[in-house]
mmCIF file of C-alpha atoms and ligand atoms in Angstrom:
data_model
loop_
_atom_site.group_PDB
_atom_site.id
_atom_site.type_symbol
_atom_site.label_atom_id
_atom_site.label_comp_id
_atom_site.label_asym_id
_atom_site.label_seq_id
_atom_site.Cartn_x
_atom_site.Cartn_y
_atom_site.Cartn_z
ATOM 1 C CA UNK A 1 -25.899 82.403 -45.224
ATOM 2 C CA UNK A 2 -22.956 81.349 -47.358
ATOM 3 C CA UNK A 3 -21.468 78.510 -48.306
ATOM 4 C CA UNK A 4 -19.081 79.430 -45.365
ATOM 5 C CA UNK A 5 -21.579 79.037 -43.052
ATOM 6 C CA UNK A 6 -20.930 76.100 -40.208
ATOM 7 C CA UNK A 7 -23.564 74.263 -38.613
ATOM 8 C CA UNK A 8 -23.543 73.127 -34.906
ATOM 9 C CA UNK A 9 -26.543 70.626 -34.897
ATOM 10 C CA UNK A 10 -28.321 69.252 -31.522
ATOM 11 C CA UNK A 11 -30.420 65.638 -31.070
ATOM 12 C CA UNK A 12 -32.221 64.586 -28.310
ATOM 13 C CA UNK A 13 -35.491 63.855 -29.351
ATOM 14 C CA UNK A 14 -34.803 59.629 -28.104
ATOM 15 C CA UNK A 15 -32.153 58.089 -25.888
ATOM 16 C CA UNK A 16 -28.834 59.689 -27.897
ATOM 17 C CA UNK A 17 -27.304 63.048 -27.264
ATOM 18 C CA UNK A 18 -25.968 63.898 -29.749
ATOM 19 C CA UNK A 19 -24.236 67.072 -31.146
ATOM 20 C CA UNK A 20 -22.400 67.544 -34.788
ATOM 21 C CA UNK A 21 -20.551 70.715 -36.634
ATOM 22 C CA UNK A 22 -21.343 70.503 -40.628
ATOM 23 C CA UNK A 23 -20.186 72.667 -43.324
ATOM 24 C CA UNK A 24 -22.643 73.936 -45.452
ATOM 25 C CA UNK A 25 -21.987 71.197 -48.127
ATOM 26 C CA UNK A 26 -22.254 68.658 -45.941
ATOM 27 C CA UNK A 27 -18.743 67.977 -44.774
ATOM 28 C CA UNK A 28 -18.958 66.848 -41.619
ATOM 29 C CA UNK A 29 -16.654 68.259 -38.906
ATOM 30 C CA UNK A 30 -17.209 66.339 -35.984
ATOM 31 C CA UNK A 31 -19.690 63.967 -35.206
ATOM 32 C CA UNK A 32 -20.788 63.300 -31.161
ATOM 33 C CA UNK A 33 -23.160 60.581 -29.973
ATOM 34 C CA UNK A 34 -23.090 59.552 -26.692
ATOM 35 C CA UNK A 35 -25.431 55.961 -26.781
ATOM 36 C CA UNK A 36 -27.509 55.593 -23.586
ATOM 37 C CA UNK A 37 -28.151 51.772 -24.531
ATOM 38 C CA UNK A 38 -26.611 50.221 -22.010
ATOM 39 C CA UNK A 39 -28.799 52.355 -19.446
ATOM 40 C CA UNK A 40 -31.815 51.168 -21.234
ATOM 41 C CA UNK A 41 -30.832 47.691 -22.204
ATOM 42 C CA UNK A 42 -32.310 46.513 -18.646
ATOM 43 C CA UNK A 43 -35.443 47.201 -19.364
ATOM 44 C CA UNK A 44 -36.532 46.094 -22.681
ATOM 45 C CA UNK A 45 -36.929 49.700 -24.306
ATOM 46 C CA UNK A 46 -36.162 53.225 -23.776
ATOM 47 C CA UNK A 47 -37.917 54.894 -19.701
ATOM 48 C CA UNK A 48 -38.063 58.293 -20.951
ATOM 49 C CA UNK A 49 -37.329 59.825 -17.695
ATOM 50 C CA UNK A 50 -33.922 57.977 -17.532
ATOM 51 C CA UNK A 51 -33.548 59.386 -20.630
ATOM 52 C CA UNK A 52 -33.968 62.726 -20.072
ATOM 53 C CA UNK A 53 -32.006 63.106 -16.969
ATOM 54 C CA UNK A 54 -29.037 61.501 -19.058
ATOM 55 C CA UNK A 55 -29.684 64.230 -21.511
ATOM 56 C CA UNK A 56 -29.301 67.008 -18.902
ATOM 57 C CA UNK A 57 -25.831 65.120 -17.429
ATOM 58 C CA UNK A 58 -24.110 64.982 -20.917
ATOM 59 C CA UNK A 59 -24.770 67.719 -23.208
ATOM 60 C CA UNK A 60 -22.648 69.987 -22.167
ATOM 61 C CA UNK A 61 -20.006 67.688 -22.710
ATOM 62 C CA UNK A 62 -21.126 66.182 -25.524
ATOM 63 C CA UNK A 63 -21.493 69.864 -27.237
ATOM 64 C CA UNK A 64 -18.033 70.865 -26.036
ATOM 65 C CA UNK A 65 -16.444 67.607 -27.169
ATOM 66 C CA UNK A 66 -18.122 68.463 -30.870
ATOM 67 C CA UNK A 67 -16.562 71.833 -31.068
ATOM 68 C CA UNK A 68 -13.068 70.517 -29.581
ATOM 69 C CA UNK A 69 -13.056 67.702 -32.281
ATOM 70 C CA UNK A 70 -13.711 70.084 -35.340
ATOM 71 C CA UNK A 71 -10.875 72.499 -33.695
ATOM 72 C CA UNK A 72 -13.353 75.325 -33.573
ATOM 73 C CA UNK A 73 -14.361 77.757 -31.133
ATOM 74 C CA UNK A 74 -18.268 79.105 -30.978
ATOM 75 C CA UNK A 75 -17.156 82.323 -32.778
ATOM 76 C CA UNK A 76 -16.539 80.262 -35.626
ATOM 77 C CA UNK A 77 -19.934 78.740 -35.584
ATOM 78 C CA UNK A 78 -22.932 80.812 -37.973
ATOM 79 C CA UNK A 79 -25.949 78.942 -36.720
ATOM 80 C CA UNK A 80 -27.342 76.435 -34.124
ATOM 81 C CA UNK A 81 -29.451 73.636 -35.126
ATOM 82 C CA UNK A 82 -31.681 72.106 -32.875
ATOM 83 C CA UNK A 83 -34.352 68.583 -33.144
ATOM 84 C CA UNK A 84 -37.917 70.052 -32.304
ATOM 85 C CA UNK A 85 -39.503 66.569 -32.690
ATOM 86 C CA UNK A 86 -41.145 64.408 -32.920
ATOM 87 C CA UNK A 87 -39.678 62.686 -29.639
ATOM 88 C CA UNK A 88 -39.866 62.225 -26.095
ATOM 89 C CA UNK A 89 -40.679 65.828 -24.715
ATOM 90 C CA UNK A 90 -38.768 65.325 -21.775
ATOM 91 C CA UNK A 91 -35.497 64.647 -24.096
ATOM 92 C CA UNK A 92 -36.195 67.013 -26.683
ATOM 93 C CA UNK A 93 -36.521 69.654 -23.808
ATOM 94 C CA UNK A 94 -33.322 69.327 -22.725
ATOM 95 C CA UNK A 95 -31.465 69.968 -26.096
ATOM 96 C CA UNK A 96 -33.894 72.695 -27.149
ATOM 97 C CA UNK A 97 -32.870 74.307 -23.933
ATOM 98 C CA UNK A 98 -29.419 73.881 -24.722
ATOM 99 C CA UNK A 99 -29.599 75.009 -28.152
ATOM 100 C CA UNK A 100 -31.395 78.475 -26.666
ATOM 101 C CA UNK A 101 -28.909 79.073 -23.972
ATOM 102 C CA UNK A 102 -25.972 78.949 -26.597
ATOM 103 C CA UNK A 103 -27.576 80.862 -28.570
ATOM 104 C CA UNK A 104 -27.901 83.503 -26.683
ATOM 105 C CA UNK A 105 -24.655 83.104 -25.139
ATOM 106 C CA UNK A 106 -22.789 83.127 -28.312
ATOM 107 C CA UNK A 107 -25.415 85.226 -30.406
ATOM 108 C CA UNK A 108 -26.448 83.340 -33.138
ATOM 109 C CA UNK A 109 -29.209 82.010 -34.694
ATOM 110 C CA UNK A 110 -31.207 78.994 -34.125
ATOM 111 C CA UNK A 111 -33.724 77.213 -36.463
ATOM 112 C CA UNK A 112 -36.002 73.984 -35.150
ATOM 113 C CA UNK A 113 -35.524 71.302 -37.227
ATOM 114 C CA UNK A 114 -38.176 68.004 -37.721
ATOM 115 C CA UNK A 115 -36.668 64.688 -36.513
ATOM 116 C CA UNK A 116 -38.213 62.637 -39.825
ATOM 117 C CA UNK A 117 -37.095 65.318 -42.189
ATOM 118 C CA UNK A 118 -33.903 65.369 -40.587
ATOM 119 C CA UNK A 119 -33.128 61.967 -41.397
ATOM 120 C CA UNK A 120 -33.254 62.605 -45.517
ATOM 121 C CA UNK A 121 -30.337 65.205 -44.853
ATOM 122 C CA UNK A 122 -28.090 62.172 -43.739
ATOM 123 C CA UNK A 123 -27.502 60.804 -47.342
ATOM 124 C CA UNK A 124 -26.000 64.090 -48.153
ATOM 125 C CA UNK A 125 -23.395 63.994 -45.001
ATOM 126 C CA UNK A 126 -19.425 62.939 -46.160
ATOM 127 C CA UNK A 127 -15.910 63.061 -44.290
ATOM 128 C CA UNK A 128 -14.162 66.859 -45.282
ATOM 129 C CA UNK A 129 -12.197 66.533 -48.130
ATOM 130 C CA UNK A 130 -14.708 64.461 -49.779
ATOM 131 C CA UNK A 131 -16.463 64.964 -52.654
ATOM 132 C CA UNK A 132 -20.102 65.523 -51.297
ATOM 133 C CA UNK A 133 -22.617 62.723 -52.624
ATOM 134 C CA UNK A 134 -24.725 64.430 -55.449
ATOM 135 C CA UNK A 135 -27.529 66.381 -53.769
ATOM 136 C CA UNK A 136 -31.568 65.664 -54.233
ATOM 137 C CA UNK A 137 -32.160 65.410 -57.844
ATOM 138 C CA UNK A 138 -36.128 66.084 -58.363
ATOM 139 C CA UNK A 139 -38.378 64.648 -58.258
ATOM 140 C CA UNK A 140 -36.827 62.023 -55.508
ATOM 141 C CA UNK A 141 -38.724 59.140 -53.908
ATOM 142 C CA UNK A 142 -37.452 59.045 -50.140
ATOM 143 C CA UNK A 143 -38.469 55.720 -47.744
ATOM 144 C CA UNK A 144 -37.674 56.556 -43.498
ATOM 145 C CA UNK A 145 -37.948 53.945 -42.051
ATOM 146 C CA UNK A 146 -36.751 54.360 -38.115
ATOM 147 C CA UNK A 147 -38.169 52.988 -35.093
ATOM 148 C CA UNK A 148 -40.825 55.873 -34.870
ATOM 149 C CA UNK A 149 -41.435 56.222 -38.709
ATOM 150 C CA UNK A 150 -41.812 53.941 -42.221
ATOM 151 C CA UNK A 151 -43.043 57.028 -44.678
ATOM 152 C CA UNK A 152 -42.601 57.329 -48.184
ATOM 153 C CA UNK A 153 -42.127 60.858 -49.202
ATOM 154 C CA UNK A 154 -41.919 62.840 -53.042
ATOM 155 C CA UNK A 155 -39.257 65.531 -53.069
ATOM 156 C CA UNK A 156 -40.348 67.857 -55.931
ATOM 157 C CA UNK A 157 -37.836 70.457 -54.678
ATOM 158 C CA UNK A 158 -36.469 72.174 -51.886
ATOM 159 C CA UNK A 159 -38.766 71.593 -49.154
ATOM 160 C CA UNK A 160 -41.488 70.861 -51.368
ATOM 161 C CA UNK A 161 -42.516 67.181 -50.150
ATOM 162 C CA UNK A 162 -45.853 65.217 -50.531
ATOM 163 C CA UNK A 163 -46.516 62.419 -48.694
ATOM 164 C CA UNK A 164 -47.385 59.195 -50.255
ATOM 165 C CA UNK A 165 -47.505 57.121 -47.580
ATOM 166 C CA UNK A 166 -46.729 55.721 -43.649
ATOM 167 C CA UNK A 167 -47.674 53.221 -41.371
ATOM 168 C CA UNK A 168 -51.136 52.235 -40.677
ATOM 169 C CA UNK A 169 -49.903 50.817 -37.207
ATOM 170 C CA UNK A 170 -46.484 49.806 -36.188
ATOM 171 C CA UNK A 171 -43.289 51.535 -38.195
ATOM 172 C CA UNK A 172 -40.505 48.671 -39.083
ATOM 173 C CA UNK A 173 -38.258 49.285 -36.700
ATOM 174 C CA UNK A 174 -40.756 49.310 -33.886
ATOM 175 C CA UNK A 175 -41.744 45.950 -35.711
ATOM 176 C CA UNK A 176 -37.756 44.829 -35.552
ATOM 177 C CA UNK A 177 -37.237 45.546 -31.623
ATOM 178 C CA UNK A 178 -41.044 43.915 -30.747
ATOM 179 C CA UNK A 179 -39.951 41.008 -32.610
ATOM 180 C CA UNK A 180 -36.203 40.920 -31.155
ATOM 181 C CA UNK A 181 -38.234 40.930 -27.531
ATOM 182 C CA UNK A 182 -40.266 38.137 -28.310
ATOM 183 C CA UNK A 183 -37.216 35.763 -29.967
ATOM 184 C CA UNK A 184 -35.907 36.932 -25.826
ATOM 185 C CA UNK A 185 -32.873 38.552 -27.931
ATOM 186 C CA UNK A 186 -32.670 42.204 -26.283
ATOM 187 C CA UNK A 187 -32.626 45.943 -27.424
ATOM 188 C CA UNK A 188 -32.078 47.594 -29.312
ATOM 189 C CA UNK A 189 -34.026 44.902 -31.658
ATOM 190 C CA UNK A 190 -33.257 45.769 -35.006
ATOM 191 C CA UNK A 191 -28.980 45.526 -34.596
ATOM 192 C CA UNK A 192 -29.668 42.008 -32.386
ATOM 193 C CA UNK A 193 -32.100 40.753 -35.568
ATOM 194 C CA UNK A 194 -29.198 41.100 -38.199
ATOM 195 C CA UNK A 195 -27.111 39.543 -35.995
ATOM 196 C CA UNK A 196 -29.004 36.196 -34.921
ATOM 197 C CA UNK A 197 -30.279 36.124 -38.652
ATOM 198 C CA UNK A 198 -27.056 35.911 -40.261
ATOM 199 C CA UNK A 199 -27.008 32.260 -38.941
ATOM 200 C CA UNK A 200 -30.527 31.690 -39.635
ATOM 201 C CA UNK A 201 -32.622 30.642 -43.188
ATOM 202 C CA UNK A 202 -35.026 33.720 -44.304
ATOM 203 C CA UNK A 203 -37.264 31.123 -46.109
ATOM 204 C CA UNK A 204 -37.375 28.514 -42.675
ATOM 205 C CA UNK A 205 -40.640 30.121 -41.802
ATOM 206 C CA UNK A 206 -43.386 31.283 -43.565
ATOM 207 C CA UNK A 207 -44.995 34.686 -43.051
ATOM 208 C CA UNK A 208 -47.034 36.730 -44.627
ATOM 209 C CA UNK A 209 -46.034 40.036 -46.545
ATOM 210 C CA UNK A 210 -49.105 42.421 -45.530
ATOM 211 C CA UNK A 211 -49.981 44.806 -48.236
ATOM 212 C CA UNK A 212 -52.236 47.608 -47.975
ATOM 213 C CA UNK A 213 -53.800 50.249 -50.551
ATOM 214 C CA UNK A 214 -51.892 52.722 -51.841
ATOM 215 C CA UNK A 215 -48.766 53.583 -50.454
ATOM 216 C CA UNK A 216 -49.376 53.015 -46.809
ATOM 217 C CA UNK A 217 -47.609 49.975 -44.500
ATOM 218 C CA UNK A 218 -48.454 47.924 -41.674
ATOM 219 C CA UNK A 219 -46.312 45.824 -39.660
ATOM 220 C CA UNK A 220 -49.261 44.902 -37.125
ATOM 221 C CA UNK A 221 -49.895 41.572 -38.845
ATOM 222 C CA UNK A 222 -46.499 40.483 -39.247
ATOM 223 C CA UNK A 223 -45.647 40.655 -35.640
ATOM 224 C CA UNK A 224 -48.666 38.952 -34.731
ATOM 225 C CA UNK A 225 -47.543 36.187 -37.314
ATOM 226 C CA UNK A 226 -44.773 35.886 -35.379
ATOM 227 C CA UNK A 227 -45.781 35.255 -32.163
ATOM 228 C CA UNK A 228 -48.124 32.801 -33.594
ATOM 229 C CA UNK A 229 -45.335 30.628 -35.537
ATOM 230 C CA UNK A 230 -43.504 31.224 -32.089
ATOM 231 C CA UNK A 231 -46.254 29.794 -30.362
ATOM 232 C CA UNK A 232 -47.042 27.239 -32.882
ATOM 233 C CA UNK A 233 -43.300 25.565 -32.886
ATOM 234 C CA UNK A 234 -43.409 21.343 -32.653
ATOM 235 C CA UNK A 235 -43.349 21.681 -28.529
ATOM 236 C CA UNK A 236 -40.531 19.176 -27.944
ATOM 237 C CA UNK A 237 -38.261 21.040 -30.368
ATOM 238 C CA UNK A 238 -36.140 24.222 -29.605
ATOM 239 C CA UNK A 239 -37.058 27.316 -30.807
ATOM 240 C CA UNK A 240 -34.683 28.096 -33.836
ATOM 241 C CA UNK A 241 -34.022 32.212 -33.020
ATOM 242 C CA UNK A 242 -31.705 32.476 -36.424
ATOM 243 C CA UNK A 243 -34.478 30.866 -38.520
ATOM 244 C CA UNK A 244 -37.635 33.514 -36.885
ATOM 245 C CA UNK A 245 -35.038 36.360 -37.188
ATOM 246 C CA UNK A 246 -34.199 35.540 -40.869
ATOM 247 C CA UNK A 247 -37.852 34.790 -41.912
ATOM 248 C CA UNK A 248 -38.660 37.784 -40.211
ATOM 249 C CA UNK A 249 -36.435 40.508 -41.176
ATOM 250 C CA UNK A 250 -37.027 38.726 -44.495
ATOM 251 C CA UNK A 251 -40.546 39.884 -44.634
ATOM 252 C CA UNK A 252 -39.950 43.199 -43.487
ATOM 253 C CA UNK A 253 -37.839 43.942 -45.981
ATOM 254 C CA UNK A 254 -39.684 42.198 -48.898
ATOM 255 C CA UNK A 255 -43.008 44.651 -47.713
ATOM 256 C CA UNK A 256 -40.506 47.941 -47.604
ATOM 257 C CA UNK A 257 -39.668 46.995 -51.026
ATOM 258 C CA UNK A 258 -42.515 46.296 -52.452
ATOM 259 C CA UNK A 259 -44.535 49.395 -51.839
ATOM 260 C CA UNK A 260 -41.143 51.024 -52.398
ATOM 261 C CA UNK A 261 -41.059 49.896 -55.555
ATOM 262 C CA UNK A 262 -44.633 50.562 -56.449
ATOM 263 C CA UNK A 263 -44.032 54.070 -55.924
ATOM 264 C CA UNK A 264 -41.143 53.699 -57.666
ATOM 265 C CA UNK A 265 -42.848 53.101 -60.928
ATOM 266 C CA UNK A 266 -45.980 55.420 -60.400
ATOM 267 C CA UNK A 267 -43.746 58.744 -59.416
ATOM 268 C CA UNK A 268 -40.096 56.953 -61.822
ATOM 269 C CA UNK A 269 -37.918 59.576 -59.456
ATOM 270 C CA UNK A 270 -33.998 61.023 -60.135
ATOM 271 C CA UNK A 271 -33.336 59.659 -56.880
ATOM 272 C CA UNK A 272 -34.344 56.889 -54.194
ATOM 273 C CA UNK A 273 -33.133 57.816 -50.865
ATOM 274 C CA UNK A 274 -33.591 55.641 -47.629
ATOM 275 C CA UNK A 275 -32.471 56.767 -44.321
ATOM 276 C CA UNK A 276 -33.503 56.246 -40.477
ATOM 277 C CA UNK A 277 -32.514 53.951 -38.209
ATOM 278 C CA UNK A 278 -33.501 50.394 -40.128
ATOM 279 C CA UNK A 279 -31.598 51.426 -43.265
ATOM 280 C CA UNK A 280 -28.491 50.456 -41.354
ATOM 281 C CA UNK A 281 -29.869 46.931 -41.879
ATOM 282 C CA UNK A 282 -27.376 44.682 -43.838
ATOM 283 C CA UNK A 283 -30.078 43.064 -46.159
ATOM 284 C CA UNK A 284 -32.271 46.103 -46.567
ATOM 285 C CA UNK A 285 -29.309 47.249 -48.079
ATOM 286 C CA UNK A 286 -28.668 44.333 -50.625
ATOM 287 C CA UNK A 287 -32.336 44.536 -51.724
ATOM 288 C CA UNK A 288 -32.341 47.780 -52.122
ATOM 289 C CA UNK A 289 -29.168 48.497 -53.921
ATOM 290 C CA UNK A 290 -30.497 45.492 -56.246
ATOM 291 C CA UNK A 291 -33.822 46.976 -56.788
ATOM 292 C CA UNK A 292 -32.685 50.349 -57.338
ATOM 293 C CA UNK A 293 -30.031 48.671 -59.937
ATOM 294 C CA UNK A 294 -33.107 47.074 -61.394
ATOM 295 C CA UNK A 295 -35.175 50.424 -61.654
ATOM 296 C CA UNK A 296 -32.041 52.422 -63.378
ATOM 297 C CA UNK A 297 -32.719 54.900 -60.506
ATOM 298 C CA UNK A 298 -29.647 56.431 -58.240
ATOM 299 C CA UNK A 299 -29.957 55.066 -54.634
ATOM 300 C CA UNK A 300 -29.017 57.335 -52.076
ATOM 301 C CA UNK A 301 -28.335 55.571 -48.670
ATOM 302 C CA UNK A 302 -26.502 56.824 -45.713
ATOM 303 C CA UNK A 303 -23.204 54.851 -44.471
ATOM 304 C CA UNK A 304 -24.408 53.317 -41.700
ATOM 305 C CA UNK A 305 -23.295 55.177 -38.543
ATOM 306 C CA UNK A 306 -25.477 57.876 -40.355
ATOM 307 C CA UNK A 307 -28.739 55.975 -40.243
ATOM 308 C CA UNK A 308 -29.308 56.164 -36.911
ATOM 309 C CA UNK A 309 -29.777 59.092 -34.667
ATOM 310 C CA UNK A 310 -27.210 61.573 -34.873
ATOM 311 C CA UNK A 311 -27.339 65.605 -34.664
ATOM 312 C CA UNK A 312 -24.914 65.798 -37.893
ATOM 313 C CA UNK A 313 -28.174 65.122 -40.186
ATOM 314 C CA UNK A 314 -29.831 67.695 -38.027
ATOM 315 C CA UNK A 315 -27.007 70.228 -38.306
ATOM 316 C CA UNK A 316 -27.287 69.835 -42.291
ATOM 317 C CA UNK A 317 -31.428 69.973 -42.451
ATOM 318 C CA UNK A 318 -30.959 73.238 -40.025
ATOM 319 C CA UNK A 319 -28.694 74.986 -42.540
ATOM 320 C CA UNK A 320 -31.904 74.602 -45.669
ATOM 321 C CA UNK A 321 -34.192 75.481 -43.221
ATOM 322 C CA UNK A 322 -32.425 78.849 -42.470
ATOM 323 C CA UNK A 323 -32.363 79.296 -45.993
ATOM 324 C CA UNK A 324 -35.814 78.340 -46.818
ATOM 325 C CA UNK A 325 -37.751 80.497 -43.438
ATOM 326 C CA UNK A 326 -34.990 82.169 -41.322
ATOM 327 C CA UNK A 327 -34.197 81.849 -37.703
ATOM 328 C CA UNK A 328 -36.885 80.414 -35.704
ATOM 329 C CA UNK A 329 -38.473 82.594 -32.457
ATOM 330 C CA UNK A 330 -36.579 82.003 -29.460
ATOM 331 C CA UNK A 331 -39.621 80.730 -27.907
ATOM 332 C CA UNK A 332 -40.363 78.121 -29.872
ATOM 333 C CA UNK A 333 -41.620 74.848 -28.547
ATOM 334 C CA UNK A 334 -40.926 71.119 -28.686
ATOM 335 C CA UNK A 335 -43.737 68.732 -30.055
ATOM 336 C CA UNK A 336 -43.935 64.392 -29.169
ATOM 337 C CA UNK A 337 -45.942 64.856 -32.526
ATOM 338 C CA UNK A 338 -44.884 66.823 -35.731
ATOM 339 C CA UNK A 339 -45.947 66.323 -39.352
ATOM 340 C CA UNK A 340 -43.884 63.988 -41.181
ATOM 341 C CA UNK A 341 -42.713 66.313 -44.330
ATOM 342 C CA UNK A 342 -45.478 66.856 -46.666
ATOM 343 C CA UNK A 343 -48.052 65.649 -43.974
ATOM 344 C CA UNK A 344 -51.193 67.025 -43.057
ATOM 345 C CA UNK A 345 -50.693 69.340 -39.870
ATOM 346 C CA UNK A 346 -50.676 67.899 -36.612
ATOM 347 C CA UNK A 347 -49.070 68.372 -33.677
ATOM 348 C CA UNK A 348 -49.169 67.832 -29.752
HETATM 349 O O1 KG4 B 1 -33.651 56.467 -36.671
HETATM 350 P P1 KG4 B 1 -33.446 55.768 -35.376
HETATM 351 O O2 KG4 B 1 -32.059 55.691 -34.810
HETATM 352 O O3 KG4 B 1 -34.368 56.372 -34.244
HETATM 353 C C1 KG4 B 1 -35.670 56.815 -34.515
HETATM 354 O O4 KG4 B 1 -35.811 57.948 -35.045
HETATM 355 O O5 KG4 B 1 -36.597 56.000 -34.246
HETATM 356 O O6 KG4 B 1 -34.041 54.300 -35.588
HETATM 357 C C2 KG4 B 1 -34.047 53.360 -34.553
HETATM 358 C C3 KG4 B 1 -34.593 52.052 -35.099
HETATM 359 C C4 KG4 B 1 -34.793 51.007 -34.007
HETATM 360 O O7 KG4 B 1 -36.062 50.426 -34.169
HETATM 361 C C5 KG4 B 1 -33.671 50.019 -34.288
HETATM 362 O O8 KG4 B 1 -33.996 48.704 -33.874
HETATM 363 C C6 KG4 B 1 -33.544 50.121 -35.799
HETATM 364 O O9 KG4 B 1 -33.691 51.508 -36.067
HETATM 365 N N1 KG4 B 1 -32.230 49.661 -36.285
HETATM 366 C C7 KG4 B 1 -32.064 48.610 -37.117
HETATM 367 C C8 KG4 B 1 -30.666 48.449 -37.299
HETATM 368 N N2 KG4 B 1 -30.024 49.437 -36.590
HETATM 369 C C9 KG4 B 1 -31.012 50.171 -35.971
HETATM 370 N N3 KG4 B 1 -32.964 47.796 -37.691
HETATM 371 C C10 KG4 B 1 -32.483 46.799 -38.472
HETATM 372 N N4 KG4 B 1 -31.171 46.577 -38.674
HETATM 373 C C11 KG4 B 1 -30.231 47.371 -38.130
HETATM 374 N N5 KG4 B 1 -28.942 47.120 -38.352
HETATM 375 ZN ZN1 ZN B 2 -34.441 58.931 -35.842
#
């Protein structure tokens, strides 16, 4: 494939369908996510089978709309991109089975592409026209941290990752949206969190900042901590929702950095990278920036409407995965479990 070669990507592996063209350096074409928050919101958390039926209404549309808005017909297209996991199966179904059908339809090829991994590509995304942020520079210390996923991955080059470390229990934005539920301030979590602790003081109430050996994470504690502080409030007084969202997105972001920056100094990367869902957050991004400032070390961070789910970070990862092992079989499956990159094996 050359650098002429144009991506269409395909996500469904939560509650957005999503579909994206990308160039092969990244410029990004069109960009199509159609949110299914507000069918969720009602409940508290994403019902996979409302999910998945939403899938099946929209992506057609949502495909068509991403060709229409990069003025480009499928003949123009040189692969198809498509999330394999890890997700709900009965979302990541539906665009895998979209992604086959096109292919075949239009005859090109497809490549599965790893949700987690994925993510990484979305630093590397820009508007055409652009100049494209500088690519990985090795070796690179990546954090994801999304509502699935808090790993800290090497990058010693292209496709060569090791995995330093993940969650023990909870990932952080799992930790965000539990928390959100219990301060009764809806979902998604982590977006309502940055809101409510804008008006709130980070240092109002204490919590801990679990650590754990190596370069693993756990949120479990914190949460708990929480709830307990919750619980623990003088009775007669009103629970202060800015304060517990401050103190606790606080904490979360203190323990992201710290083990960040442990591995920081043991591995002293090119490149720091953060990406996924939670490194759209407002003072992740201040602490970060500062840290990375403090380290001398480049910070790569998506802008944020690339943090979360979207299939243009999937179109991108698709086109080095092409490179790196060709097209994928047509009947390949989807997985609720996949490796995070440089894992050990597992999948289900
Ligand atoms: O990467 P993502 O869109 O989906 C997964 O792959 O999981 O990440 C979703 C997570 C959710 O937990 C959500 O609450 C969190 O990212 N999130 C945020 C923010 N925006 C999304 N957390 C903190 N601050 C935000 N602004
Ligand atoms: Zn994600």
């Amino acid at each position: 494939m050359s650098d002429e070669t144009v991506v269409l990507g395909i996500e469904t592996s939560c509650d957005e369908t999503a579909a994206a063209v990308v160039a092969a350096d990244g410029a990004v074409l069109s960009n199509v996510v159609a949110s299914q928050d507000s069918f969720h919101a009602h409940f508290g958390g994403v019902v996979p089978e409302i999910a998945s039926r939403r899938h099946t209404e929209v992506i057609t549309a949502v495909v068509e709309d991403a060709l229409r808005q990069a003025s480009l017909k499928p003949a123009d297209l040189s692969l198809i991109a498509a999330t394999q996991g890890p997700g709900l199966v009965g979302s990541l179904v539906v665009g895998v089975a979209a992604a086959k059908a096109y292919s075949l339809a239009w005859g090109l090829p497809l490549v599965a592409v790893n949700h987690v991994e994925a993510h990484l590509y979305a630093a590397f995304l820009h508007p055409p026209g652009q100049e494209p942020p500088a690519r990985p520079d090795y070796p690179s210390l990546c954090l994801i941290v999304s509502g699935g996923h808090t790993d800290l991955v090497a990058v010693h080059g292209p496709g060569e990752y090791e995995l330093l470390g993940c969650t023990r229990d909870d990932a952080a934005g799992e930790a965000l949206d539990k928390a959100a539920r219990l301060l009764g301030l809806g979902f998604p979590g982590g977006p309502a969190i940055q809101r409510a602790a804008a008006d709130g003081r980070a240092d109002a109430v204490p919590l801990p900042r679990p650590v754990v050996d190596g370069y693993d994470f756990s949120f479990a504690g914190l949460k708990t901590a929480l709830a307990r502080a919750v619980e623990e409030r003088p009775p007669a007084g009103p629970i202060d929702v800015a304060d517990f969202a401050a103190s606790f997105q606080e904490a979360v972001v203190d323990v992201l950095w710290a083990t960040t920056s442990r591995a920081l100094a043991y591995l002293r990367p090119r490149q720091l990278i953060v990406a996924g869902g939670v490194a759209a957050n407002r003072r992740l991004r201040e602490v970060f920036a500062a840290g990375a400032e403090q380290y001398s070390v480049r910070l790569a961070i998506p802008p944020i409407h690339f943090c979360t789910d979207n299939a243009a970070m999937v179109a991108l990862c698709g086109f080095d995965v092409y490179r790196r092992s060709g097209p994928a079989a047509m009947d390949f499956d989807v997985f609720s479990a996949l490796p995070s990159p440089g894992g050990p094996e597992e999948k289900t």
